[in-house]
Coordinates of C-alpha atoms and ligand atoms in Angstrom, one line a residue:
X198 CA 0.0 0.0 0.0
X199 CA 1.1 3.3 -0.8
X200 CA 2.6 5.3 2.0
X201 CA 1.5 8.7 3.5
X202 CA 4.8 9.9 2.5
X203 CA 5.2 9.0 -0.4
X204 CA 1.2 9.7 -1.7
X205 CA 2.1 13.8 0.2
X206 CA 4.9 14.2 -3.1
X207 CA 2.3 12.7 -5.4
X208 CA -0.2 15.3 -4.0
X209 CA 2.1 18.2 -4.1
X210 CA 3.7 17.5 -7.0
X211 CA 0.3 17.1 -8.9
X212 CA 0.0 20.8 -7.7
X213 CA 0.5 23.3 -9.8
X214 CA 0.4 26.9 -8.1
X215 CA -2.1 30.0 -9.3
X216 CA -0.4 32.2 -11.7
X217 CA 1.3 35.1 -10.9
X218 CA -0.2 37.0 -14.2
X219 CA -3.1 35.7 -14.5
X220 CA -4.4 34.8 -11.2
X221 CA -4.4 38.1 -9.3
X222 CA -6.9 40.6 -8.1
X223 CA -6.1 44.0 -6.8
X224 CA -7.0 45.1 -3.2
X225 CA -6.7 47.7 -0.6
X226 CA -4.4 47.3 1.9
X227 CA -7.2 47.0 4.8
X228 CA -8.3 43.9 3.3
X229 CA -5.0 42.4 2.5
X230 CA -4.7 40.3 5.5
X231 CA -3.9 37.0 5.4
X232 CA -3.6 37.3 1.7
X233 CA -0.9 35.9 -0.8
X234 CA 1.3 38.6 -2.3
X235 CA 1.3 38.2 -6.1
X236 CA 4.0 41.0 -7.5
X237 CA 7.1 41.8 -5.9
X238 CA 7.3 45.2 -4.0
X239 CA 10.1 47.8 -4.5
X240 CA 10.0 51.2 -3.1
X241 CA 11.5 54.2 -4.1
X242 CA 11.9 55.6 -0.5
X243 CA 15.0 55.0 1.4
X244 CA 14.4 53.6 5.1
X245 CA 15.2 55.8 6.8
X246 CA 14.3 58.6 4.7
X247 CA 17.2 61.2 6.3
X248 CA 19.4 60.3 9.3
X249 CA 17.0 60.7 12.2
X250 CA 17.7 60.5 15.7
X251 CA 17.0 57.2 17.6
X252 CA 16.3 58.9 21.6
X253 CA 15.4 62.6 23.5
X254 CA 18.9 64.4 24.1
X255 CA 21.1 67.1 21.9
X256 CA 22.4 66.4 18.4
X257 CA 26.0 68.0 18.9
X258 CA 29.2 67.0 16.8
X259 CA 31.2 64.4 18.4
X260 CA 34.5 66.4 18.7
X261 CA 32.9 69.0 20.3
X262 CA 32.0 66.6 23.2
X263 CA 34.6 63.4 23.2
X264 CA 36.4 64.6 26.2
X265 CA 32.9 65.2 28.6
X266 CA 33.4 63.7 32.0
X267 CA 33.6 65.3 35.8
X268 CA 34.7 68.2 34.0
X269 CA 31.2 68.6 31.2
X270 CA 30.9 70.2 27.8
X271 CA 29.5 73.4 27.5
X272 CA 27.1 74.0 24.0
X273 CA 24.9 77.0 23.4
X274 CA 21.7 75.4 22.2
X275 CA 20.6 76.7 18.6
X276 CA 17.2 74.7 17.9
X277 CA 14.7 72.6 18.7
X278 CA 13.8 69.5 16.2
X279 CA 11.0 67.8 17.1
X280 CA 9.8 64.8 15.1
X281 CA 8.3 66.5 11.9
X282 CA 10.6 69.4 11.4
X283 CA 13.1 70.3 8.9
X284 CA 16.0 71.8 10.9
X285 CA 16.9 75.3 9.8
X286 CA 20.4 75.9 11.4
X287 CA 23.9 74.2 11.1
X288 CA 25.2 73.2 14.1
X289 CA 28.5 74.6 14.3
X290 CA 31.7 74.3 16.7
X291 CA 30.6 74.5 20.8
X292 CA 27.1 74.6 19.5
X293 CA 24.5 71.4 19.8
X294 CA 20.5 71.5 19.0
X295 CA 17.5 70.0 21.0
X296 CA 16.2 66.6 19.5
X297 CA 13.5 64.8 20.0
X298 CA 12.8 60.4 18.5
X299 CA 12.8 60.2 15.0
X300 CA 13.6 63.9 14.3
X301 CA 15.5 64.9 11.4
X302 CA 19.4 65.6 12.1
X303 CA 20.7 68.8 11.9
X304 CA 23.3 69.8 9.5
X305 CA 26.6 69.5 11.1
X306 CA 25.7 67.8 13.6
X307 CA 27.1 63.6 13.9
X308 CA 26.3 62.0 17.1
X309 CA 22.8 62.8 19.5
X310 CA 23.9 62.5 23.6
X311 CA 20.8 61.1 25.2
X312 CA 19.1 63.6 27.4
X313 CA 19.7 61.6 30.3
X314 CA 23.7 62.5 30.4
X315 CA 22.7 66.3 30.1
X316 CA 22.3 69.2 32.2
X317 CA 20.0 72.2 31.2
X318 CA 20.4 75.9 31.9
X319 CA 18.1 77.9 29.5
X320 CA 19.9 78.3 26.3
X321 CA 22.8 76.2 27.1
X322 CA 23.6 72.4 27.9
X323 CA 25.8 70.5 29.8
X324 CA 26.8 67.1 28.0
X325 CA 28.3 65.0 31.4
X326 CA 29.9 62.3 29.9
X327 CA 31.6 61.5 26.3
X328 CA 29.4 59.7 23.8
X329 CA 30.6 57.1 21.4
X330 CA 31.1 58.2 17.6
X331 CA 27.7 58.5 16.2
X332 CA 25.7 57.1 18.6
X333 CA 21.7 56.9 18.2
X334 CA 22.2 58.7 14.6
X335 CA 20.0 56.2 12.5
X336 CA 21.4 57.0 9.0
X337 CA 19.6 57.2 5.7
X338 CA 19.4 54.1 3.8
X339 CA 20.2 51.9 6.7
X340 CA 16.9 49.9 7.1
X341 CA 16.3 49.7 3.3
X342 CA 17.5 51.0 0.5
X343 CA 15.3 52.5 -2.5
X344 CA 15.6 50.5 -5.6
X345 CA 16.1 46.8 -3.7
X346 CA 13.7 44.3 -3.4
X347 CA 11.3 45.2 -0.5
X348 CA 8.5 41.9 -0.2
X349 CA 9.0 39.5 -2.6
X350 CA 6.0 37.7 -4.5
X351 CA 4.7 34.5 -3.1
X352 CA 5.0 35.9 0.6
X353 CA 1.5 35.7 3.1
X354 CA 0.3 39.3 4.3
X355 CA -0.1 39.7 7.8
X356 CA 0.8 42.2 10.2
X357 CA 4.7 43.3 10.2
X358 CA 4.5 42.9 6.0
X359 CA 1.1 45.4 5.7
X360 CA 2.7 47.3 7.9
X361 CA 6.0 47.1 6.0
X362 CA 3.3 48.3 2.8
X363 CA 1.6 51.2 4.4
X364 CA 5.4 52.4 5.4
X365 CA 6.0 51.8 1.4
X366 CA 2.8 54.5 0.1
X367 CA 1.0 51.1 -1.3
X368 CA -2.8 51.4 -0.8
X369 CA -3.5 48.6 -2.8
X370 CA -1.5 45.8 -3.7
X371 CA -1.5 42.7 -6.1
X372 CA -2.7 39.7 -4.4
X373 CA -3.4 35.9 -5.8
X374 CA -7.6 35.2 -5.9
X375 CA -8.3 32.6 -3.6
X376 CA -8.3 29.0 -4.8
X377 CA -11.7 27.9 -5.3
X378 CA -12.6 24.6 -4.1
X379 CA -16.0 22.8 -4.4
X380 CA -17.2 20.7 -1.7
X381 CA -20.0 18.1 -1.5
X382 CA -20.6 15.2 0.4
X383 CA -22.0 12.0 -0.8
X384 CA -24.4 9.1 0.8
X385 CA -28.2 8.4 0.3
X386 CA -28.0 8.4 4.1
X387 CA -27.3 11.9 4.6
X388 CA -30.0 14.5 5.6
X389 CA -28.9 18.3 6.3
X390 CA -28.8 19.5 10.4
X391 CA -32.4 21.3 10.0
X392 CA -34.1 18.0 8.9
X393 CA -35.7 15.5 11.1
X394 CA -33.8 12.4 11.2
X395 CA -35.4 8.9 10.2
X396 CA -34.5 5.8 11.2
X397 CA -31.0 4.7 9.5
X398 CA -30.2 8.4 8.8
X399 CA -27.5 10.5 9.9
X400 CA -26.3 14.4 9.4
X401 CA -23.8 15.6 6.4
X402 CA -21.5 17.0 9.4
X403 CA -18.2 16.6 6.9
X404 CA -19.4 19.6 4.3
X405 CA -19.2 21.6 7.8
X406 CA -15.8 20.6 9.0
X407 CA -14.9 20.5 5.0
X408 CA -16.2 24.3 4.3
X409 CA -14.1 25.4 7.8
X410 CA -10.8 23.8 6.7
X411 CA -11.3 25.2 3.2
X412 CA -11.3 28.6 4.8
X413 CA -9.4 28.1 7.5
X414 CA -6.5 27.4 4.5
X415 CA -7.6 30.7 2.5
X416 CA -9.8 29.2 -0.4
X417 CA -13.3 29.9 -1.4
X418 CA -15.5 27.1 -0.8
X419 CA -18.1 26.5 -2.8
X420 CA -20.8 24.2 -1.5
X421 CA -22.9 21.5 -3.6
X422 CA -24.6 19.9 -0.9
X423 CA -25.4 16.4 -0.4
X424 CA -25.8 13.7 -3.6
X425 CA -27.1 10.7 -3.8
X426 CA -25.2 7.9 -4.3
X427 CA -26.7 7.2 -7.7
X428 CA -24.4 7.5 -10.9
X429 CA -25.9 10.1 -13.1
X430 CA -26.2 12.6 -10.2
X431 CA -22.8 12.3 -8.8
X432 CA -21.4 12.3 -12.7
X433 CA -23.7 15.6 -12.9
X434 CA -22.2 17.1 -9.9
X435 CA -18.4 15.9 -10.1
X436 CA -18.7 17.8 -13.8
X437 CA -20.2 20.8 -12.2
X438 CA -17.7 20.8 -9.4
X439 CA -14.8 20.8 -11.8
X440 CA -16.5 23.7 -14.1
X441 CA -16.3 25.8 -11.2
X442 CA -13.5 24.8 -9.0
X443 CA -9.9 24.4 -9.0
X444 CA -9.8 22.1 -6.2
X445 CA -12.7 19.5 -5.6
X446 CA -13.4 17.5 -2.5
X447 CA -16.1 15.1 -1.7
X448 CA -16.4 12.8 1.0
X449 CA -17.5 9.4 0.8
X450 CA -18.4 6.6 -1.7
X451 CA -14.8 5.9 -2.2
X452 CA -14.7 2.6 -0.5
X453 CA -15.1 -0.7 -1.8
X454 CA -18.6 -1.1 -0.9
X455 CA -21.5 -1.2 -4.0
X456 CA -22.7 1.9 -3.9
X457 CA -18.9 3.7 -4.0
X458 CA -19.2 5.2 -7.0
X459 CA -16.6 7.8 -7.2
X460 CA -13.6 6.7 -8.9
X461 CA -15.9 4.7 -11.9
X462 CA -17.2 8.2 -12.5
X463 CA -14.1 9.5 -12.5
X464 CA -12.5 7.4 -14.7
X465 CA -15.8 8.0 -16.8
X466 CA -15.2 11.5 -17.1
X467 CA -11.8 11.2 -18.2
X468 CA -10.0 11.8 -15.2
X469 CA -6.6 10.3 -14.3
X470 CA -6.4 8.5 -11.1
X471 CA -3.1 8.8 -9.1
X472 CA -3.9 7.3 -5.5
X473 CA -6.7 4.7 -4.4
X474 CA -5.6 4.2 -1.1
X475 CA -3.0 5.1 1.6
X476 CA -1.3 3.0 4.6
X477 CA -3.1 5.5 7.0
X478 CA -5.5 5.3 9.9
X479 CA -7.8 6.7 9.8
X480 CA -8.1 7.6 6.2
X481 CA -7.1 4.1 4.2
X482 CA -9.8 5.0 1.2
X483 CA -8.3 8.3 -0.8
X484 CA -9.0 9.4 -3.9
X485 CA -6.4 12.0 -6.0
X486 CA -7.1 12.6 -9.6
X487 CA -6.5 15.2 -11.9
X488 CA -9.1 16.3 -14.9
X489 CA -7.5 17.4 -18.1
X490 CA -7.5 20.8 -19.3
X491 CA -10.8 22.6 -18.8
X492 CA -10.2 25.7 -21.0
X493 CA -14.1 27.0 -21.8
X494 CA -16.3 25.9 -19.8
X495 CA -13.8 27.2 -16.7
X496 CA -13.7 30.2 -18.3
X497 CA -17.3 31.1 -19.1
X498 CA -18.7 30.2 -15.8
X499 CA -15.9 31.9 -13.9
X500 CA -14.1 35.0 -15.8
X501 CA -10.7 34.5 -14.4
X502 CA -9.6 30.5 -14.1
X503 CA -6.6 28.0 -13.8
X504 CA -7.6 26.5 -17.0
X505 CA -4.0 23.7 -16.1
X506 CA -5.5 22.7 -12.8
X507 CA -8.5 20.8 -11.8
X508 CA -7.8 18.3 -8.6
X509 CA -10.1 15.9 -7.3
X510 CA -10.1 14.4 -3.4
X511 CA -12.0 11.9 -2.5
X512 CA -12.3 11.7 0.9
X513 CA -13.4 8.8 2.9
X514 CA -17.0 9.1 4.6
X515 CA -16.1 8.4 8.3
X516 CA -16.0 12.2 9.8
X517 CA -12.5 11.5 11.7
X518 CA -10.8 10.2 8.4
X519 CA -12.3 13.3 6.6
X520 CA -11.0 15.6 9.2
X521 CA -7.1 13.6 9.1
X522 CA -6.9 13.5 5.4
X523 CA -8.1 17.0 5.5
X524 CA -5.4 17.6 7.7
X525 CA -2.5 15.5 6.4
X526 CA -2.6 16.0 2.4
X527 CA -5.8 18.9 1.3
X528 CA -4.4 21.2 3.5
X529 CA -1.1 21.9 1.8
X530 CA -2.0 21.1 -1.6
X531 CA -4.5 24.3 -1.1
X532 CA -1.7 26.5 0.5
X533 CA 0.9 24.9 -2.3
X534 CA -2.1 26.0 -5.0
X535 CA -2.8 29.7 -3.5
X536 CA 0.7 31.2 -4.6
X537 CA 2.8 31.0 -0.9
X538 CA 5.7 29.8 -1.6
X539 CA 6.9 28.8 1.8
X540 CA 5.1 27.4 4.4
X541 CA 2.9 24.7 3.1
X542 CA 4.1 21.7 4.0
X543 CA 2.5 20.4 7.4
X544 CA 5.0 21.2 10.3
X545 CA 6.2 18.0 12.4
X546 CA 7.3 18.4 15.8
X547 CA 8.7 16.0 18.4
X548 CA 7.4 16.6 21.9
X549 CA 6.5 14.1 25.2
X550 CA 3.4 12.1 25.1
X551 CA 1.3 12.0 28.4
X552 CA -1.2 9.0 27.6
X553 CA 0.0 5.4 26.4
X554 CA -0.8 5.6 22.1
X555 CA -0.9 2.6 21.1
X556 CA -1.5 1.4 17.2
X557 CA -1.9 -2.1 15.2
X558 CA 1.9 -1.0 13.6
X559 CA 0.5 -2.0 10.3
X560 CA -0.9 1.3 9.2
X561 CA 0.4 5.0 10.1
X562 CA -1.7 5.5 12.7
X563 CA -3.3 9.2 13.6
X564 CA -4.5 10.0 17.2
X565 CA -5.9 13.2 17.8
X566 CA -5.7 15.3 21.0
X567 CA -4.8 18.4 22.6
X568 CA -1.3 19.9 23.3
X569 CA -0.6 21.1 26.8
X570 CA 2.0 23.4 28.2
X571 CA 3.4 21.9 30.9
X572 CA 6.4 23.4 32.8
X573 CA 7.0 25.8 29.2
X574 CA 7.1 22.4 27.6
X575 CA 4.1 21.0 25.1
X576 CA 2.7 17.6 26.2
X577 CA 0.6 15.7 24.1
X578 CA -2.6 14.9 26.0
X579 CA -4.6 11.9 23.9
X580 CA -8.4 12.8 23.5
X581 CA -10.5 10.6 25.6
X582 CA -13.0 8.4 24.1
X583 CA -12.8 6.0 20.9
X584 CA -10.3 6.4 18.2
X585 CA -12.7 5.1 15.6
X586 CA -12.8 6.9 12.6
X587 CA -16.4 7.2 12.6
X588 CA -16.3 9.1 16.3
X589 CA -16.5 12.7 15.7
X590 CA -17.6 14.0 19.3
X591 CA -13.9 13.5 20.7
X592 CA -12.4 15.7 17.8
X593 CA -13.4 18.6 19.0
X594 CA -11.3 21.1 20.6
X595 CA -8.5 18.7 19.2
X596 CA -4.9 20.5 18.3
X597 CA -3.0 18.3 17.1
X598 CA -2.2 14.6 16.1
X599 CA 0.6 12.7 17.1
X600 CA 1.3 10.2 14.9
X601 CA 2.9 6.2 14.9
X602 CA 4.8 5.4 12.0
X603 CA 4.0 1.4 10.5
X604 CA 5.8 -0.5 12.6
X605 CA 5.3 1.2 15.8
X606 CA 2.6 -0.6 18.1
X607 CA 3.0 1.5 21.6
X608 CA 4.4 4.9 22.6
X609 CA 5.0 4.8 26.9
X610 CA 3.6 7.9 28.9
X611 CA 6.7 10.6 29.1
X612 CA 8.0 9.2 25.2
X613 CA 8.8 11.4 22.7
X614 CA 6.3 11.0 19.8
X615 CA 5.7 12.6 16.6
X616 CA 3.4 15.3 16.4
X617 CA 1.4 17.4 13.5
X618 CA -0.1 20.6 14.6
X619 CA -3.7 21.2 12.9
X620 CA -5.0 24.6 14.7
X621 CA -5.1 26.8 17.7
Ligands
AMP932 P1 -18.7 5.8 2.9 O1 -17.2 6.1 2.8 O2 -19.5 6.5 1.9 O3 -18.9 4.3 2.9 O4 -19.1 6.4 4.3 C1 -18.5 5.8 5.5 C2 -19.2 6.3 6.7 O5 -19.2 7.7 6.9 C3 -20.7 5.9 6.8 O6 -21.0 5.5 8.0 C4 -21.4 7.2 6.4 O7 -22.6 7.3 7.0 C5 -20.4 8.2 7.1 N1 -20.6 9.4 6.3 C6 -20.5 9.6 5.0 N2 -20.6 10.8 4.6 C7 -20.8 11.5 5.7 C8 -21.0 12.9 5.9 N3 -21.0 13.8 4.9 N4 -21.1 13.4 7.2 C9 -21.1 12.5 8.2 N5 -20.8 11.2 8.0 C10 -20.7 10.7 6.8
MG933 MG1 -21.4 6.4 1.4

C-alpha cells in the first residue's frame, strides 16, 4: 500500500500553483490580511528617509564633546527639532540642538547625547559624559535602500508585511484570488442539520468541517450539498464541481462497498487516477485525480480561471478520516495552489506524550488530542474516548495529532512522539 509519505509528493507534485499573471486581483491594503502577495514590491523611499535620531537628548558633533566627563561640555543650544521638522540651522563648533525620537538631524551635527547625560540651563547644555562616535544617529538608507527588493512575490500578508506596505505609500496591492474549491458530500443516508432524522439516517456533518478547513486554509469554498449515491447525479455534480473549482473535495463513496461510485465516474469523465488508497489510519480509502484541461467551460462560468489545474479528493465518509486527510494532504495542496511559496508543507514536531498511544503497527496510525504546556514544555494529551474513525464527538477542541509510523505498536507515557499541529 502506498505510503503517506510517499502519496504527500504525489499530492504536491500534482499541484501546480495559481499564476502570478493571470491569477491576481487587486485590493486595498485593509483587506489584505492574510492574503498571498502576487507582485514583488520595490519602493522608491530609502528607510530611513534622512538620518534621524534614535532617543530625546542634543544632536552636537562628536569632537565637540569626546572629552565630557567630571569636567562637562559646555554647547549653546541653537534649535529645537521635534519629530516632523526640517532643521533650519547648522550646528557649528561648541554649538549642539534640541532633538527629539525620529527627528531629522541637523546639518553639522554627527552624534545625538541622550538627554539623560545632560544638564540644562536655558539656552545652554551641559553634556556630562563622552558619547561614542555617532551614537543613536539612525542613518539614511540603513533599514532599506530605494531601488532593492522590499517583499517579494509568493510571501502571506499579515501584520509586520502590511505594515511594511503602508510604510511603502502602497494602498493597494497585487494579491493571488483565492483558490476555489468545491465541496460536496456523498451518501443516500445523509440529511442536512435542520431535517428531522429517520431511522437509519444520519447528518452531512463533513461539508461543515470541509467548508471550515477550506477557509481556514484561504480558499473559497463553494458548497454543492449532499448527492445521492446514484451515478448520473454524482457524474452531474463531479462535472459541475470541476467547471467551477480548482480544487474539488467530496467525501464518501470511495470505499469498496457497492454503492462507492466515485472513482468509476471519474474514470468515466476522463480523469486520471493517481492514488486509491494510503497505509493511513484513519483515512485508508483516498482518492487523488487530476481532470484534463478545462479551457471553456472554466472560463465562461468563472471569468478568471486556472484553466491547467482541476484536482479531485475523494475523501473517505467516516467524519474522523475526513478531518485527518483533510489535515495530512488537502491542506497543503490548497496552500501549495494559492501562490505561498513557503510554508505549506504540514509542520512536524517532536514533543513528550502523556497518555499510552498505542497502534496495530501496520498502518500510520493518527491519534488526535490536545497539546498542553506543561512546565514551558508542550505535552501531548490523547483525547478521551474512541479512536474510531467514525467518532466525531472526541475531535473537538483537538490541536493536534501525534502520529505512529508502520511499525510502531506503543508509545510509553513521558516518550517522545511525533506530532502534526492542525489549529489553535
Ligand atoms: P462511505 O465512505 O460513503 O462508505 O461512508 C463511511 C461512513 O461515513 C458511513 O457510516 C457514512 O454514513 C459516514 N458518512 C459519509 N458521509 C458523511 C458525511 N457527509 N457526514 C457524516 N458522516 C458521513
Ligand atoms: Mg457512502
Amino acid at each position: 500500500m502506498l505510503s503517506v509519505n510517499d502519496a504527500e509528493a504525489i499530492i504536491l507534485n500534482l499541484v501546480q500553483p495559481l499564476d502570478a499573471q493571470r491569477d491576481i486581483e487587486v485590493v486595498d491594503l485593509l483587506t489584505a490580511n492574510n492574503r498571498i502577495l502576487a507582485t514583488p514590491v520595490t519602493s522608491l523611499l530609502d528607510f530611513p528617509h534622512w538620518d534621524n535620531s534614535a532617543m530625546d537628548g542634543y544632536a552636537v558633533r562628536y569632537e565637540d564633546v569626546q572629552h565630557a566627563s567630571a569636567e562637562p561640555v559646555i554647547l549653546e543650544i541653537i534649535e529645537e527639532i521635534t519629530a516632523g521638522y526640517q532643521p533650519k540651522s547648522t550646528v557649528q563648533p561648541g554649538q549642539a540642538a534640541r532633538i527629539f525620537t525620529g527627528a531629522v538631524i541637523p546639518a553639522g551635527a554627527d552624534t545625538i547625547v541622550i538627554q539623560e547625560k545632560t544638564r540644562r540651563e536655558e539656552n545652554r547644555v551641559f553634556i556630562l559624559a563622552a558619547p561614542q562616535p555617532q551614537e543613536f544617529i539612525r542613518h539614511k538608507a540603513s533599514f532599506y535602500q530605494a531601488g532593492t527588493s522590499l517583499l517579494p512575490a509568493g510571501i502571506r500578508l499579515n501584520a509586520a508585511e502590511l505594515a511594511v506596505l503602508a510604510m511603502a505609500q502602497c494602498p493597494q496591492l497585487n494579491v493571488y484570488r483565492r483558490p476555489r474549491v468545491a465541496i460536496f458530500s456523498t451518501g443516500n443516508e445523509l440529511v442536512t442539520p435542520d431535517q428531522p432524522l429517520q431511522p437509519g439516517q444520519i447528518v452531512d456533518s463533513n461539508q461543515y468541517a470541509l467548508a471550515a478547513l477550506v477557509k481556514e486554509s484561504g480558499a473559497e469554498p463553494i458548497l454543492l450539498g449532499i448527492i445521492k449515491d446514484e451515478p448520473d447525479a454524482l457524474q452531474e455534480a463531479i462535472a459541475s464541481a470541476i467547471a467551477k473549482a480548482d480544487i474539488v473535495i467530496s467525501s464518501g463513496g470511495v470505499s469498496v462497498g457497492d454503492y462507492d461510485y466515485i472513482d468509476q465516474i471519474l474514470e468515466s469523465l476522463g480523469a486520471k487516477i493517481h492514488i486509491r488508497t494510503v497505509g493511513m489510519k484513519p483515512g485508508k480509502p483516498l482518492t487523488v485525480a487530476t481532470f484534463p484541461t478545462q479551457h471553456s467551460s472554466t472560463e465562461a462560468i468563472n471569468g478568471v480561471c486556472n484553466p491547467h489545474f482541476a484536482l479531485y479528493f475523494g475523501l473517505p465518509g467516516n467524519p474522523a478520516a475526513v478531518l485527518v486527510a483533510f489535515w495530512r494532504f488537502v491542506q497543503s495542496a490548497i496552500k501549495k495552489f494559492s501562490g505561498v511559496t513557503e510554508g505549506w508543507k504540514p509542520i512536524f514536531v517532536k514533543v513528550r506524550s502523556h497518555n499510552e498511544l498505542r497502534a496495530d503497527g501496520k498502518r500510520e496510525t493518527y491519534l488526535w488530542g490536545k497539546l498542553h504546556l506543561i512546565d514551558g514544555i508542550y505535552e501531548f494529551h490523547k483525547a478521551g474516548g474512541s479512536h474510531s474513525s467514525g467518532n466525531l464527538i472526541n475531535l473537538a477542541q483537538t490541536n493536534a495529532l501525534a502520529i505512529l509510523p508502520i511499525g510502531q505498536t506503543l508509545i510509553s507515557p513521558g516518550e517522545e512522539v511525533e506530532i502534526l499541529q492542525v489549529s489553535n
